[in-house]
Amino acid sequence: MITLVLRSIIIYCIVLVAVRLMGKRQIGDMQPFELVVTFIIADLACIPMSDVSIPIVFGIIPLLTLVVLHHILSLINRKSIIFRKILNGKPIIVIDKQGINYKALKKLNMTLNDLTEGLRASQCFNLQDVAYAIVETNGNISVLLKSSISPISCQDMKIKKDEISLNVILVNDGKLVKDNLINLNLTSEFIDKIIAKENTKSINDVLILTVNENGEIYYQEKNKEAKVLQEKVNL
Amino acid sequence: MKRNIIILVIILLIVAVCIIEELVLANINRDLKNYTQLLSSSITENSNDLSTLDVEERYNDLKDFWKDSKRKLCYLTNYEKIRIMDESIVKLGASLKNNDESLTIENLAIIEAFGEFTYYFMGFNINNLF
């Protein structure tokens, strides 16, 4: 039984490395060739894990070969437009100004139910609101609403708003995120100052502390309410 | 860049494993043939009495060689296939002790065929691709 445990650990680590090497896409966002590799990897990992009569190399070598193959395909996919078209296909317009393109639907092997379901997933419940709907190469449906339906933006209203800035986590569950602190050219004294100001005993009691370019600080102690503070930050 | 280096290392690793496998299998097949041929000629020379020292020595050489090769093959072949060879060597030993020439020749043939089959199935072969 110890062999099975050790084999499982080895295979798990290798599959983990393989998946990490292949990128971070979620199943729904995968291109066809990525999905195929994922399915095969799952199957390959199972066989030598459960059958001790098969050498573990029988699982590892095909797995690593697939990683290499996937890497090469991704590389060519990035460089060559023709290859990308062959491997992934191309986005297809299924709804345009003339309405639903039935030919395109047939070509995609899609039913009207699939189309309306996809539209609803894109928050579009009325067919008459759609200017264009495109089926992407990964199967997702992108929708462009008619201008009369699309929400009014600040640009439309000629309103000037502060630029949105990204909140960066500086304290995560009582732990200082040093990399983010260095990236923002801040020191731990900045954190100590806020903690002292909020009468928190130590950094371990801080659940989360984030900061953005506008100097807004989101601060929450463990088991306490969150606060939004304002601090002068030169980022 | 880092990822490319890892991929390059993986490619080298795969190539190394393939070459090692091919060499190990070819060597085992060749040596197995030699040992079985030596034993076979010794059996032909001593066909009246198979329990002679010469035959026994040749058999022990074959047994020791297999013991050594088995460890290497464990990394490359399905263990179930190796068991066939183990059984044949034990049967060969028993048939030599019993002075049963026909059974000895039969077991020797199985052992010889095993080497060739293993090499055929495991080594690089265009027929195995499809």
Coordinates of N, CA and C in Angstrom, one line a residue, chain A residues 7 20-21 23 52-55 57-58 61 64-65 67-68 71, chain B residues 3-4 6-7 10-11 13-14 17 74-79 122:
Chain A
R7 N 3.4 6.5 -5.1 CA 3.1 6.7 -6.5 C 2.2 7.8 -6.7
R20 N 0.7 23.6 -14.4 CA 1.3 24.9 -14.1 C 2.1 25.4 -15.4
L21 N 2.8 24.4 -16.0 CA 3.6 24.8 -17.2 C 2.7 25.1 -18.4
G23 N -0.1 26.7 -18.3 CA -0.8 28.0 -18.2 C -2.0 27.9 -17.2
V52 N 0.0 -1.1 -9.8 CA 1.5 -1.1 -9.4 C 2.3 -2.0 -10.4
S53 N 1.7 -2.8 -11.2 CA 2.4 -3.6 -12.1 C 3.0 -2.8 -13.3
I54 N 2.4 -1.6 -13.5 CA 2.9 -0.8 -14.6 C 4.0 0.2 -14.0
P55 N 5.2 0.2 -14.6 CA 6.2 1.2 -14.1 C 5.7 2.6 -14.2
V57 N 7.2 5.2 -14.9 CA 7.7 5.9 -16.1 C 6.7 5.8 -17.2
F58 N 5.9 4.8 -17.3 CA 4.9 4.7 -18.3 C 3.9 5.8 -18.3
I61 N 6.5 9.6 -18.7 CA 7.0 10.0 -20.0 C 5.9 10.5 -21.0
L64 N 5.0 14.0 -19.8 CA 5.9 15.1 -20.1 C 6.0 15.3 -21.6
T65 N 5.8 14.3 -22.4 CA 5.7 14.5 -23.9 C 4.5 15.4 -24.2
V67 N 3.2 17.7 -22.3 CA 3.6 19.0 -21.9 C 4.4 19.7 -23.0
V68 N 5.4 19.0 -23.5 CA 6.3 19.5 -24.5 C 5.5 19.8 -25.8
H71 N 3.4 22.8 -25.3 CA 4.2 24.0 -25.3 C 4.6 24.4 -26.8
Chain B
R3 N 10.4 29.1 -18.6 CA 9.5 28.0 -19.1 C 10.2 27.3 -20.2
N4 N 10.8 28.0 -21.1 CA 11.5 27.4 -22.3 C 12.7 26.5 -21.8
I6 N 12.8 25.0 -18.9 CA 12.2 23.8 -18.3 C 11.8 22.8 -19.4
I7 N 11.2 23.3 -20.4 CA 10.7 22.5 -21.6 C 11.9 21.8 -22.2
I10 N 13.0 19.0 -20.0 CA 12.1 17.9 -20.2 C 12.4 17.1 -21.5
I11 N 12.6 17.9 -22.6 CA 12.9 17.2 -23.9 C 14.2 16.4 -23.7
L13 N 15.4 15.1 -21.0 CA 15.1 14.0 -20.1 C 14.4 12.9 -20.9
I14 N 13.4 13.3 -21.8 CA 12.7 12.3 -22.5 C 13.6 11.5 -23.5
V17 N 15.8 9.2 -21.5 CA 15.1 7.9 -21.1 C 14.9 7.0 -22.3
C74 N 12.4 -3.7 -14.4 CA 11.2 -3.3 -13.6 C 10.9 -1.9 -13.9
Y75 N 11.9 -1.1 -14.3 CA 11.6 0.4 -14.6 C 11.0 0.5 -16.0
L76 N 11.1 -0.5 -16.8 CA 10.7 -0.3 -18.2 C 9.6 -1.2 -18.7
T77 N 9.3 -2.3 -18.0 CA 8.3 -3.2 -18.5 C 7.3 -3.5 -17.5
N78 N 6.1 -3.9 -18.0 CA 5.0 -4.3 -17.0 C 5.5 -5.5 -16.2
Y79 N 5.4 -5.5 -14.9 CA 5.9 -6.5 -14.0 C 5.3 -7.9 -14.3
M122 N 9.0 -3.4 -26.6 CA 9.5 -2.2 -25.9 C 10.4 -1.3 -26.7

